[in-house]
Short mmCIF file of C-alpha atoms and ligand atoms in Angstrom, two decimals:
data_model
loop_
_atom_site.label_atom_id
_atom_site.label_comp_id
_atom_site.label_asym_id
_atom_site.label_seq_id
_atom_site.Cartn_x
_atom_site.Cartn_y
_atom_site.Cartn_z
CA MET S 10 1.21 20.16 -27.51
CA ASN S 11 4.63 18.76 -26.49
CA GLN S 12 5.02 15.48 -24.64
CA LEU S 13 6.87 15.94 -21.42
CA ASN S 14 10.45 14.49 -22.10
CA LEU S 15 14.02 15.85 -21.13
CA SER S 16 13.99 18.15 -24.11
CA VAL S 17 11.01 20.19 -22.58
CA LEU S 18 13.00 20.55 -19.26
CA ASN S 19 14.59 24.02 -19.72
CA SER S 20 11.49 25.81 -21.06
CA LEU S 21 9.46 24.31 -18.26
CA LYS S 22 11.57 25.91 -16.22
CA GLU S 23 11.68 28.90 -17.95
CA SER S 24 7.93 29.21 -17.43
CA GLY S 25 8.71 29.20 -13.53
CA ASN S 26 7.91 25.46 -13.21
CA GLN S 27 9.49 23.19 -10.74
CA ILE S 28 11.86 20.50 -12.72
CA PRO S 29 14.40 17.91 -11.36
CA ALA S 30 17.91 19.84 -11.90
CA TYR S 31 19.67 16.87 -11.65
CA ARG S 32 18.38 15.79 -15.15
CA ILE S 33 19.16 18.66 -17.34
CA GLY S 34 21.99 18.65 -19.53
CA ALA S 35 24.26 15.78 -20.04
CA ASN S 36 24.19 14.74 -16.11
CA LYS S 37 22.21 11.77 -15.38
CA PRO S 38 22.12 9.86 -12.20
CA LYS S 39 23.11 6.45 -12.43
CA ILE S 40 20.82 4.00 -11.39
CA GLY S 41 21.28 2.82 -7.65
CA ILE S 42 17.74 1.90 -6.60
CA VAL S 43 15.53 -0.76 -8.22
CA HIS S 44 11.66 -0.54 -7.21
CA ILE S 45 9.12 -3.25 -7.55
CA GLY S 46 5.79 -2.19 -8.27
CA PRO S 47 5.76 1.15 -9.76
CA GLY S 48 2.28 2.23 -8.69
CA ALA S 49 0.61 5.54 -8.28
CA PHE S 50 1.47 5.41 -4.49
CA PHE S 51 5.35 5.03 -4.97
CA ARG S 52 5.29 7.59 -7.50
CA GLY S 53 4.11 10.57 -5.37
CA HIS S 54 5.54 9.02 -2.22
CA GLN S 55 9.03 7.18 -2.11
CA SER S 56 10.12 8.45 -5.83
CA TRP S 57 9.41 11.67 -4.92
CA TYR S 58 11.17 11.67 -1.50
CA THR S 59 14.44 10.48 -3.98
CA HIS S 60 13.73 13.02 -6.67
CA THR S 61 13.73 15.89 -3.64
CA ALA S 62 16.92 13.80 -2.12
CA MET S 63 18.81 14.37 -4.93
CA GLN S 64 17.53 18.24 -5.89
CA LYS S 65 19.03 18.91 -2.41
CA ALA S 66 22.44 16.57 -2.43
CA GLY S 67 22.99 15.03 -6.01
CA GLY S 68 24.08 11.22 -6.15
CA ASP S 69 23.47 7.96 -8.00
CA TRP S 70 19.82 7.53 -7.10
CA GLY S 71 18.42 7.13 -10.19
CA ILE S 72 15.55 4.45 -10.08
CA SER S 73 14.82 1.48 -12.32
CA CYS S 74 11.08 0.75 -11.55
CA VAL S 75 9.95 -3.04 -12.40
CA SER S 76 6.17 -3.90 -13.25
CA MET S 77 5.80 -7.58 -12.65
CA ARG S 78 3.12 -7.92 -15.14
CA SER S 79 1.12 -5.06 -16.68
CA PRO S 80 3.48 -2.94 -19.09
CA GLY S 81 1.10 0.58 -18.75
CA VAL S 82 3.66 2.36 -16.37
CA ALA S 83 6.32 1.37 -18.90
CA GLU S 84 4.30 2.25 -21.67
CA ALA S 85 3.32 5.59 -20.05
CA LEU S 86 6.74 7.00 -18.85
CA ASN S 87 9.59 4.98 -20.74
CA PRO S 88 8.82 7.55 -23.61
CA GLN S 89 8.92 10.39 -21.13
CA ASP S 90 12.44 9.51 -20.28
CA GLY S 91 11.16 8.63 -16.75
CA LEU S 92 9.32 12.12 -16.13
CA TYR S 93 6.26 12.69 -14.49
CA THR S 94 4.12 15.27 -12.93
CA VAL S 95 3.63 15.04 -8.83
CA ALA S 96 0.19 17.10 -8.58
CA VAL S 97 -0.33 18.11 -4.47
CA LEU S 98 -4.28 18.77 -4.55
CA ASP S 99 -4.86 20.21 -0.85
CA ALA S 100 -5.40 23.88 0.31
CA GLU S 101 -2.79 25.38 -2.03
CA THR S 102 -2.33 23.20 -5.50
CA SER S 103 1.43 22.78 -6.78
CA TYR S 104 2.80 20.70 -9.47
CA GLU S 105 6.71 19.46 -9.49
CA VAL S 106 8.21 17.62 -12.68
CA VAL S 107 9.93 14.38 -10.89
CA GLY S 108 12.56 12.70 -12.74
CA SER S 109 14.19 10.13 -10.06
CA ILE S 110 13.01 7.25 -12.57
CA GLN S 111 15.35 6.81 -15.34
CA GLU S 112 13.38 3.63 -16.60
CA VAL S 113 10.40 0.79 -16.50
CA LEU S 114 11.37 -2.59 -16.95
CA ILE S 115 8.46 -5.37 -17.45
CA ALA S 116 9.77 -8.51 -15.19
CA LYS S 117 7.86 -10.86 -17.56
CA GLN S 118 9.75 -9.55 -21.17
CA GLN S 119 12.99 -7.94 -19.74
CA TYR S 120 14.01 -10.69 -17.00
CA SER S 121 17.67 -10.93 -17.87
CA GLU S 122 17.47 -6.92 -18.01
CA LEU S 123 16.11 -7.02 -14.30
CA GLN S 124 18.77 -9.41 -12.92
CA ALA S 125 21.30 -7.36 -14.31
CA ARG S 126 20.28 -4.49 -12.58
CA LEU S 127 19.44 -6.08 -8.96
CA SER S 128 22.71 -8.24 -9.28
CA SER S 129 24.33 -4.60 -10.39
CA VAL S 130 27.00 -3.07 -7.59
CA ASP S 131 25.69 -0.05 -8.45
CA THR S 132 22.35 -1.07 -6.93
CA LYS S 133 22.32 -0.59 -3.43
CA TYR S 134 18.81 -0.40 -2.36
CA VAL S 135 15.59 -2.60 -3.74
CA THR S 136 12.40 -0.89 -2.45
CA MET S 137 9.14 -2.28 -3.09
CA THR S 138 5.09 -1.64 -3.18
CA ILE S 139 3.65 -4.91 -3.99
CA THR S 140 0.58 -4.70 -1.94
CA GLU S 141 0.08 -6.70 0.97
CA LYS S 142 -0.32 -9.72 -1.47
CA GLY S 143 2.77 -9.34 -3.07
CA TYR S 144 4.86 -11.11 -0.23
CA CYS S 145 2.93 -14.61 -0.65
CA LEU S 146 2.69 -14.78 3.32
CA ASN S 147 0.43 -16.97 5.27
CA SER S 148 -2.00 -15.85 8.13
CA GLU S 149 0.70 -16.30 10.46
CA GLY S 150 3.11 -14.29 8.61
CA ASP S 151 5.63 -16.47 7.37
CA LEU S 152 6.21 -17.40 3.47
CA ASP S 153 3.25 -19.61 2.18
CA LEU S 154 4.57 -22.44 0.38
CA ASN S 155 1.41 -23.20 -0.81
CA ASN S 156 0.89 -20.25 -2.50
CA PRO S 157 0.61 -20.52 -6.54
CA ASP S 158 3.40 -18.29 -7.29
CA ILE S 159 5.74 -19.50 -4.92
CA LYS S 160 5.09 -23.38 -5.80
CA GLN S 161 5.67 -22.36 -9.50
CA ASP S 162 9.11 -20.22 -8.56
CA LEU S 163 10.47 -23.60 -6.30
CA ALA S 164 9.50 -26.07 -9.16
CA GLY S 165 11.60 -24.17 -11.33
CA GLY S 166 12.17 -24.62 -15.09
CA GLN S 167 10.79 -20.84 -16.07
CA GLN S 168 11.43 -17.23 -15.04
CA ALA S 169 10.39 -16.35 -11.61
CA CYS S 170 6.67 -14.64 -11.27
CA SER S 171 7.04 -13.61 -7.55
CA ALA S 172 8.74 -10.47 -6.15
CA ILE S 173 10.59 -12.74 -3.42
CA ALA S 174 11.65 -15.34 -5.67
CA VAL S 175 13.51 -12.71 -8.29
CA LEU S 176 14.96 -11.19 -5.57
CA VAL S 177 16.50 -14.24 -3.92
CA GLU S 178 18.04 -15.28 -7.56
CA ALA S 179 19.37 -11.76 -7.69
CA LEU S 180 20.93 -12.18 -4.19
CA ALA S 181 22.28 -15.41 -5.25
CA THR S 182 24.09 -13.76 -8.19
CA ARG S 183 25.58 -11.22 -5.55
CA LYS S 184 26.69 -13.67 -3.21
CA ALA S 185 28.44 -15.69 -6.13
CA ALA S 186 30.05 -12.66 -7.16
CA GLY S 187 31.24 -11.70 -3.91
CA ILE S 188 29.20 -8.59 -3.69
CA ALA S 189 27.31 -7.34 -0.78
CA PRO S 190 23.47 -7.97 -0.77
CA PHE S 191 21.08 -4.97 -1.92
CA CYS S 192 19.23 -3.27 1.17
CA ALA S 193 15.61 -4.40 0.83
CA MET S 194 12.94 -1.99 1.98
CA SER S 195 9.21 -2.87 1.91
CA CYS S 196 7.12 0.08 1.66
CA ASP S 197 3.61 -1.58 2.30
CA ASN S 198 1.33 -1.28 4.90
CA LEU S 199 2.25 -4.50 6.43
CA THR S 200 3.13 -4.56 10.22
CA ASP S 201 6.48 -5.28 10.83
CA ASN S 202 7.22 -5.10 6.97
CA GLY S 203 11.10 -5.40 6.63
CA LYS S 204 10.63 -8.55 9.51
CA LYS S 205 8.26 -10.02 6.95
CA LEU S 206 10.07 -9.52 3.92
CA ARG S 207 13.32 -10.67 5.35
CA ASN S 208 11.43 -13.71 6.31
CA ALA S 209 9.94 -14.37 3.35
CA LEU S 210 13.37 -13.93 1.66
CA ILE S 211 15.02 -15.95 3.87
CA GLN S 212 12.71 -18.82 3.61
CA TYR S 213 12.39 -18.92 -0.01
CA ALA S 214 16.16 -19.49 0.17
CA GLN S 215 16.01 -21.99 2.44
CA GLN S 216 13.90 -24.25 -0.11
CA LYS S 217 16.61 -23.49 -2.39
CA ASP S 218 19.98 -23.26 -1.01
CA ALA S 219 21.26 -23.30 2.82
CA ALA S 220 24.33 -21.61 1.86
CA LEU S 221 22.40 -18.62 0.47
CA ALA S 222 19.96 -18.46 3.26
CA SER S 223 22.85 -18.63 5.75
CA TRP S 224 24.48 -15.75 4.06
CA LEU S 225 21.36 -13.72 3.89
CA GLU S 226 21.03 -14.20 7.65
CA SER S 227 24.55 -12.89 8.10
CA ASN S 228 24.15 -9.98 5.95
CA LEU S 229 20.74 -8.76 4.84
CA ILE S 230 19.06 -5.87 5.84
CA CYS S 231 15.56 -5.25 5.43
CA PRO S 232 14.68 -1.90 7.14
CA CYS S 233 10.95 -1.50 8.76
CA SER S 234 9.25 1.64 7.19
CA MET S 235 6.08 3.34 7.53
CA VAL S 236 4.70 5.03 4.48
CA ASP S 237 1.58 7.96 4.41
CA SER S 238 -0.02 9.86 1.72
CA ILE S 239 -3.81 9.69 0.10
CA THR S 240 -2.71 8.95 -3.20
CA PRO S 241 -5.68 8.18 -5.29
CA ALA S 242 -5.57 6.52 -8.66
CA THR S 243 -5.23 9.09 -11.91
CA ASP S 244 -7.95 9.87 -14.13
CA ASP S 245 -8.30 11.78 -17.32
CA ALA S 246 -9.52 14.82 -15.51
CA LEU S 247 -5.92 15.00 -13.80
CA ARG S 248 -4.01 14.69 -17.07
CA GLU S 249 -6.30 17.49 -18.43
CA GLN S 250 -5.73 19.61 -15.56
CA VAL S 251 -1.94 19.39 -16.02
CA SER S 252 -1.54 19.66 -19.67
CA VAL S 253 -3.42 23.00 -18.70
CA GLU S 254 -1.43 23.94 -16.30
CA LEU S 255 2.04 23.16 -17.35
CA SER S 256 1.28 23.05 -21.51
CA ILE S 257 2.79 19.58 -21.69
CA ARG S 258 1.34 16.20 -22.39
CA ASP S 259 2.00 14.03 -19.60
CA ASN S 260 1.03 10.33 -19.78
CA TRP S 261 0.92 9.66 -16.45
CA PRO S 262 0.73 12.33 -13.90
CA ILE S 263 0.54 11.50 -10.22
CA LYS S 264 -2.19 13.56 -7.74
CA ARG S 265 -1.82 13.12 -3.91
CA GLU S 266 -2.53 15.57 -0.83
CA SER S 267 0.03 17.64 0.75
CA PHE S 268 0.72 15.20 3.54
CA VAL S 269 3.30 12.87 2.90
CA GLN S 270 5.28 10.78 5.85
CA TRP S 271 8.30 8.50 5.39
CA VAL S 272 9.43 7.07 8.59
CA VAL S 273 12.28 4.38 7.95
CA GLU S 274 14.16 2.13 10.72
CA ASP S 275 17.81 3.90 11.38
CA CYS S 276 19.42 0.73 10.04
CA LEU S 277 20.49 1.41 6.69
CA PRO S 278 23.95 1.69 5.25
CA ALA S 279 25.69 4.76 5.37
CA ASP S 280 25.70 5.27 1.31
CA LYS S 281 22.20 6.26 1.09
CA PRO S 282 20.67 9.05 -0.99
CA ALA S 283 20.13 12.41 1.23
CA TRP S 284 16.53 11.02 2.63
CA LYS S 285 16.61 12.35 5.72
CA GLU S 286 17.35 15.96 4.12
CA ALA S 287 14.72 15.40 2.38
CA GLY S 288 12.36 14.95 5.12
CA VAL S 289 12.44 11.06 6.10
CA THR S 290 12.32 10.04 9.69
CA PHE S 291 14.62 7.94 10.89
CA THR S 292 14.10 5.92 14.01
CA THR S 293 14.08 2.83 15.92
CA ASP S 294 10.62 2.97 16.72
CA VAL S 295 9.15 2.28 12.99
CA ALA S 296 6.32 -0.06 14.90
CA GLY S 297 4.65 2.73 17.28
CA PHE S 298 4.30 4.95 13.96
CA GLU S 299 3.29 2.05 11.96
CA ASN S 300 0.74 0.90 14.65
CA ALA S 301 -0.62 4.30 14.55
CA LYS S 302 -1.01 4.73 11.31
CA LEU S 303 -2.41 1.59 9.98
CA ARG S 304 -4.57 1.86 13.33
CA LEU S 305 -5.78 5.62 13.09
CA LEU S 306 -5.77 5.73 9.34
CA ASN S 307 -6.20 2.62 7.34
CA CYS S 308 -9.05 0.87 9.34
CA PRO S 309 -10.91 3.76 9.52
CA HIS S 310 -10.52 3.99 5.55
CA SER S 311 -11.69 0.54 5.37
CA SER S 312 -13.99 0.73 7.88
CA MET S 313 -16.06 3.70 6.10
CA ALA S 314 -14.92 1.92 2.44
CA TYR S 315 -17.42 -1.21 3.21
CA MET S 316 -20.07 0.76 5.25
CA GLY S 317 -19.89 3.41 2.41
CA VAL S 318 -20.19 1.22 -0.38
CA LEU S 319 -23.15 -0.66 1.37
CA ALA S 320 -25.03 2.81 1.29
CA GLU S 321 -23.47 3.65 -2.24
CA ILE S 322 -21.41 6.43 -1.08
CA GLU S 323 -18.75 7.23 -3.76
CA THR S 324 -15.46 9.06 -1.99
CA VAL S 325 -13.94 9.78 1.48
CA ASN S 326 -14.93 12.90 0.97
CA ASP S 327 -18.58 12.18 0.44
CA ALA S 328 -18.37 10.01 3.57
CA MET S 329 -17.07 12.75 5.41
CA GLN S 330 -20.21 14.41 5.29
CA GLN S 331 -22.49 12.02 6.10
CA GLN S 332 -22.43 12.81 10.27
CA PRO S 333 -23.51 9.37 11.58
CA LEU S 334 -21.12 7.53 9.48
CA VAL S 335 -18.52 10.30 11.10
CA SER S 336 -19.70 9.77 14.66
CA PHE S 337 -19.37 6.31 14.54
CA VAL S 338 -15.80 6.17 13.02
CA GLN S 339 -14.83 8.61 15.85
CA SER S 340 -16.31 6.63 18.51
CA MET S 341 -14.61 3.75 17.07
CA ILE S 342 -10.93 5.74 17.25
CA GLU S 343 -11.80 6.47 20.91
CA GLN S 344 -13.68 3.52 22.21
CA GLU S 345 -11.98 0.48 20.38
CA ILE S 346 -8.45 1.60 18.29
CA VAL S 347 -6.73 4.39 20.67
CA PRO S 348 -6.82 2.11 23.56
CA SER S 349 -5.13 -0.88 21.49
CA PHE S 350 -1.87 0.31 21.24
CA THR S 351 1.31 2.43 22.79
CA ALA S 352 1.69 4.99 20.69
CA PRO S 353 5.60 6.27 20.23
CA LYS S 354 6.03 8.93 23.01
CA GLU S 355 6.56 11.96 20.56
CA LEU S 356 2.95 11.57 18.93
CA ASP S 357 0.28 13.27 20.26
CA VAL S 358 -2.27 10.32 19.20
CA SER S 359 -5.50 13.04 19.27
CA ALA S 360 -4.03 15.47 17.57
CA TYR S 361 -2.74 12.84 14.98
CA SER S 362 -6.04 11.13 14.60
CA ALA S 363 -8.13 14.42 14.19
CA ASP S 364 -5.57 15.54 11.31
CA ILE S 365 -6.43 12.00 9.85
CA LEU S 366 -9.98 12.93 9.79
CA LYS S 367 -9.29 16.21 8.52
CA ARG S 368 -7.23 14.99 5.90
CA PHE S 369 -10.11 12.57 4.69
CA ARG S 370 -12.37 15.89 4.28
CA ASN S 371 -9.48 17.31 1.47
CA PRO S 372 -12.34 18.30 -1.13
CA ALA S 373 -9.60 18.59 -3.63
CA ILE S 374 -9.18 14.81 -3.58
CA ARG S 375 -11.45 12.46 -4.78
CA HIS S 376 -10.71 8.84 -3.02
CA LEU S 377 -12.99 6.27 -4.36
CA LEU S 378 -14.21 4.05 -1.48
CA ASN S 379 -14.44 1.38 -4.01
CA GLN S 380 -10.59 1.65 -4.64
CA ILE S 381 -10.01 1.77 -0.67
CA ALA S 382 -12.19 -1.68 -0.73
CA TRP S 383 -9.72 -3.76 -3.14
CA ASP S 384 -7.90 -6.70 -1.26
CA GLY S 385 -9.78 -6.83 2.05
CA SER S 386 -8.64 -10.26 2.48
CA GLN S 387 -5.07 -9.00 2.30
CA LYS S 388 -5.72 -5.86 4.34
CA LEU S 389 -8.36 -6.54 7.30
CA PRO S 390 -5.33 -9.10 8.87
CA MET S 391 -2.85 -6.18 9.00
CA ARG S 392 -5.42 -3.30 10.10
CA ILE S 393 -8.72 -4.55 12.00
CA LEU S 394 -8.07 -7.83 12.88
CA PRO S 395 -5.15 -7.08 14.89
CA ILE S 396 -6.86 -4.57 16.96
CA ILE S 397 -9.88 -6.64 17.53
CA GLN S 398 -7.09 -9.59 19.01
CA GLN S 399 -5.61 -7.19 21.28
CA ASN S 400 -8.77 -5.56 22.42
CA ILE S 401 -10.46 -9.33 23.40
CA LYS S 402 -7.11 -10.17 24.74
CA ASP S 403 -7.28 -6.71 27.08
CA GLY S 404 -11.14 -6.98 27.83
CA ASN S 405 -11.83 -3.96 25.77
CA PRO S 406 -14.78 -3.24 23.52
CA ILE S 407 -14.65 -4.59 19.95
CA GLN S 408 -18.45 -3.95 18.60
CA LYS S 409 -17.91 -1.11 16.01
CA LEU S 410 -14.44 -3.14 14.56
CA SER S 411 -16.98 -5.92 14.55
CA THR S 412 -19.42 -4.02 12.61
CA ALA S 413 -16.58 -2.97 9.97
CA ILE S 414 -15.82 -6.62 9.38
CA ALA S 415 -19.61 -7.59 9.11
CA ALA S 416 -19.73 -4.61 6.24
CA TRP S 417 -16.90 -6.36 4.54
CA CYS S 418 -18.80 -9.85 4.46
CA LEU S 419 -21.99 -8.03 3.24
CA PHE S 420 -19.92 -5.77 1.00
CA ILE S 421 -19.02 -9.08 -0.76
CA ARG S 422 -22.30 -10.39 -1.13
CA LYS S 423 -23.10 -6.97 -2.93
CA ARG S 424 -20.54 -7.34 -5.14
CA PHE S 425 -22.02 -11.30 -5.81
CA ILE S 426 -25.68 -10.20 -5.96
CA GLU S 427 -24.72 -7.52 -8.21
CA LYS S 428 -22.45 -9.48 -10.38
CA GLN S 429 -19.94 -6.74 -9.64
CA GLU S 430 -16.00 -7.36 -10.04
CA LEU S 431 -14.61 -8.60 -7.01
CA VAL S 432 -10.81 -7.04 -6.85
CA ASP S 433 -9.26 -9.73 -4.07
CA PRO S 434 -6.86 -12.17 -4.40
CA LEU S 435 -9.29 -14.46 -2.76
CA SER S 436 -12.37 -13.38 -4.88
CA GLU S 437 -13.00 -17.08 -5.85
CA SER S 438 -13.27 -18.50 -2.52
CA LEU S 439 -14.83 -15.33 -1.21
CA PHE S 440 -17.62 -15.53 -4.31
CA ALA S 441 -17.95 -18.95 -3.29
CA ILE S 442 -19.02 -17.95 0.58
CA ALA S 443 -21.31 -15.65 -0.98
CA LYS S 444 -23.43 -17.89 -3.19
CA GLN S 445 -23.68 -19.82 0.10
CA CYS S 446 -24.99 -17.23 2.49
CA ASN S 447 -29.01 -17.11 2.65
CA GLY S 448 -29.15 -14.13 5.10
CA ASN S 449 -29.29 -16.14 8.15
CA ALA S 450 -26.42 -14.45 10.48
CA GLU S 451 -25.05 -17.48 12.30
CA SER S 452 -24.46 -19.59 9.36
CA ASP S 453 -23.50 -16.86 6.81
CA VAL S 454 -20.59 -15.54 9.51
CA ALA S 455 -19.51 -19.35 10.15
CA LEU S 456 -18.90 -19.34 6.29
CA PHE S 457 -16.57 -16.13 6.61
CA LEU S 458 -15.02 -17.20 9.74
CA SER S 459 -13.90 -20.20 7.79
CA LEU S 460 -11.62 -18.12 5.77
CA GLU S 461 -8.42 -19.04 8.12
CA ASP S 462 -6.18 -17.43 5.80
CA VAL S 463 -8.10 -14.07 6.69
CA PHE S 464 -9.16 -14.81 10.16
CA GLY S 465 -6.30 -17.31 11.31
CA LYS S 466 -6.81 -19.95 13.33
CA ASN S 467 -7.69 -18.30 16.97
CA LEU S 468 -10.16 -15.62 16.01
CA SER S 469 -11.96 -17.45 13.83
CA LYS S 470 -12.78 -19.82 16.66
CA ASP S 471 -13.30 -17.18 19.40
CA PRO S 472 -16.42 -17.02 21.05
CA ALA S 473 -16.29 -13.19 21.72
CA PHE S 474 -15.44 -12.34 18.28
CA THR S 475 -18.22 -14.88 16.66
CA LYS S 476 -20.83 -13.15 18.94
CA ALA S 477 -20.24 -9.51 18.11
CA LEU S 478 -19.83 -10.34 14.58
CA THR S 479 -22.86 -12.01 14.37
CA ALA S 480 -24.73 -9.56 16.00
CA SER S 481 -23.14 -6.93 13.82
CA TYR S 482 -23.96 -8.81 10.59
CA LYS S 483 -27.76 -9.34 11.83
CA ASN S 484 -27.99 -5.61 12.38
CA LEU S 485 -26.06 -4.49 9.03
CA LEU S 486 -27.98 -6.77 7.15
CA PRO S 487 -30.88 -4.67 5.78
CA ALA S 488 -28.21 -2.46 4.23
CA LEU S 489 -27.81 -5.35 1.60
CA ASN S 490 -31.17 -4.36 0.25
CA SER S 491 -31.84 -0.57 1.69
CA LYS S 492 -28.66 0.76 0.63
CA SER S 493 -28.47 2.50 3.60
CA ILE S 494 -27.17 2.01 6.92
CA PRO S 495 -29.43 1.07 9.85
CA TRP S 496 -27.55 3.38 12.34
CA ASP S 497 -30.51 3.00 15.03
CA THR S 498 -29.98 -0.28 15.44
CA LEU S 499 -26.37 -0.55 15.26
CA GLY S 500 -25.70 1.08 18.17
C1 CS2 O 602 -5.96 2.93 1.61
C2 CS2 O 602 -4.25 3.30 1.89
O1 CS2 O 602 -6.63 2.03 0.07
C3 CS2 O 602 -6.15 1.85 0.70
O2 CS2 O 602 -6.47 0.76 1.69
O3 CS2 O 602 -6.42 3.09 2.86
O4 CS2 O 602 -3.80 3.13 0.34
C4 CS2 O 602 -4.07 4.65 1.92
O5 CS2 O 602 -4.86 5.57 1.49
C5 CS2 O 602 -2.63 4.85 2.40
O6 CS2 O 602 -2.05 4.24 3.22
C6 CS2 O 602 -2.57 6.28 2.94
O7 CS2 O 602 -1.27 6.58 3.43
#
C-alpha cells in the first residue's frame, strides 16, 4: 500500500477523494504561518481552516509546525510532505487530505532553522496550541518568573525552552532587521487568550530589553480567539480505517466531529488567509463566545471526566448513557453555569448548550474521559473556578460546581492509590497532597486548597467555597472505594 505523499495526490483525486489542489504539481505555497504545538486539535481545526482557505483562495499560507520537544509528529508527517487525513466521524463520515502543513521542525534539534522561520519577513502569523501550561502563567494570569522554563531562559546560555522565550528572541531579531512583528495568536482554551499571550511576551521582553518591550507594546498584535471541535487522540483503529477507505498509509490521520468553530478577534492585519471565506467568525466580542464555550462545553467536559473516572466510565459517549450523571450535568448548567455569564446577543444559549450535549452523545467519537482529565491544575482555573468565583460574588449556587472540584480531588487520590500516572504539570505536588490525605474531609480539602497555583489567593480562603467543597468531598468520598457515584447523597 502506498504511503501518503505528494506523488499519490493525483491518484487519490482520480478515486474521488478530496485533496489539496494547491499542492498539485510544481506549485507549493510559501510558508506564511508558523504554528507551535501541532497536536491533533490543531491539525483537525486551525490547519484544516487554513487548508480550506487555500482551497478557496490560494495564497502563501503554508504552515511550518514546531514541536517544542517530542519528535513524533515530525517523524510521522515529514515523510508525507506534511500531508495527512482529516476523518470527520459523525452522522456522516468523510475523509479529506489536508496539505497546509509543509514541514514539522523540532525546536530542540533545529533551533536555528526555527528562529530563521520565525524572523523571516514571509512569516506573517504565529499561532499556537501549547495547552494552558505552555504560557507559563501564574494564578493571576501574568508571566510566572519562577516557572522553571522561564527561569532557565532568563538565565540564558542555552537555547530557549519555553515558547514565550522562543518567540521573544525572534521578535528581537525582527526588530533589529526592521521587520514588523508577526501577529501572534493563541488558540488555546484560556480566557482572554490573546491578552494573556501578549502580556506574557511583553513581560518576558521587559526582563531582557526595555526597548524591545516598548516596541512590542506599540506594534504587537495578539488577537483573542475561541476554538472548538471535539478532536480525540488518534488511535490505530483510525489508521486502519483510513488505509481501507483511501488505500493509502497515513502515519498520523486525525479524527474529529463535524462541528468546528473558530471565532477570532477582528483586529488582524489586512494580509491574511481567506479564513473568513473558510467559515471563521471575526468579531469584537470574542470574550462572550469564549465564556460560552469554556463554561458550557469545557466545564461539563471536566465535570464528567472526573466523576466518570471515579465511576470507571471510559468515554464521553458512555457517560452520556448514565442518566443520573446527565441530569447532574444538566442541572449544573441550568442552575449554576448559565446565570454566571452574559452570552453574545447572537447566541441562543439553551440551543447552544443542548447542541453541546448532543455532540457529547456522538457515538462515532470515542473521547476518553482519561484524556479530558489531563492537566486539571491548568484547566480548572480556566473553566470551573471562574464560574464559582462569579457565583459567590452574585450569590448564586456553587454546590454542583464544587462537586466537580471534589471529584477532581478524589481523582488525584485515586490515581495515587492505584499507582496510576497523573498527567499534570503539578503532578508531584498533587501526589504529595494525595499521600497526606486520610479521608477526613476538612483536612483533605484544606490540603488541596493550599494549592495557590490552582485556587489563587482568594478562592482558597473563601468560606463559602471551603464549606461547599468540604460538603461535596464528604458526600463523594465513598466513590473512591465503591467505584460508583452516591447520587442519593450528592443532592
Ligand atoms: C476537552 C477539550 O480535553 C479537554 O479538556 O474539554 O479538548 C475539548 O474537547 C475542546 O475544547 C472542544 O473544542
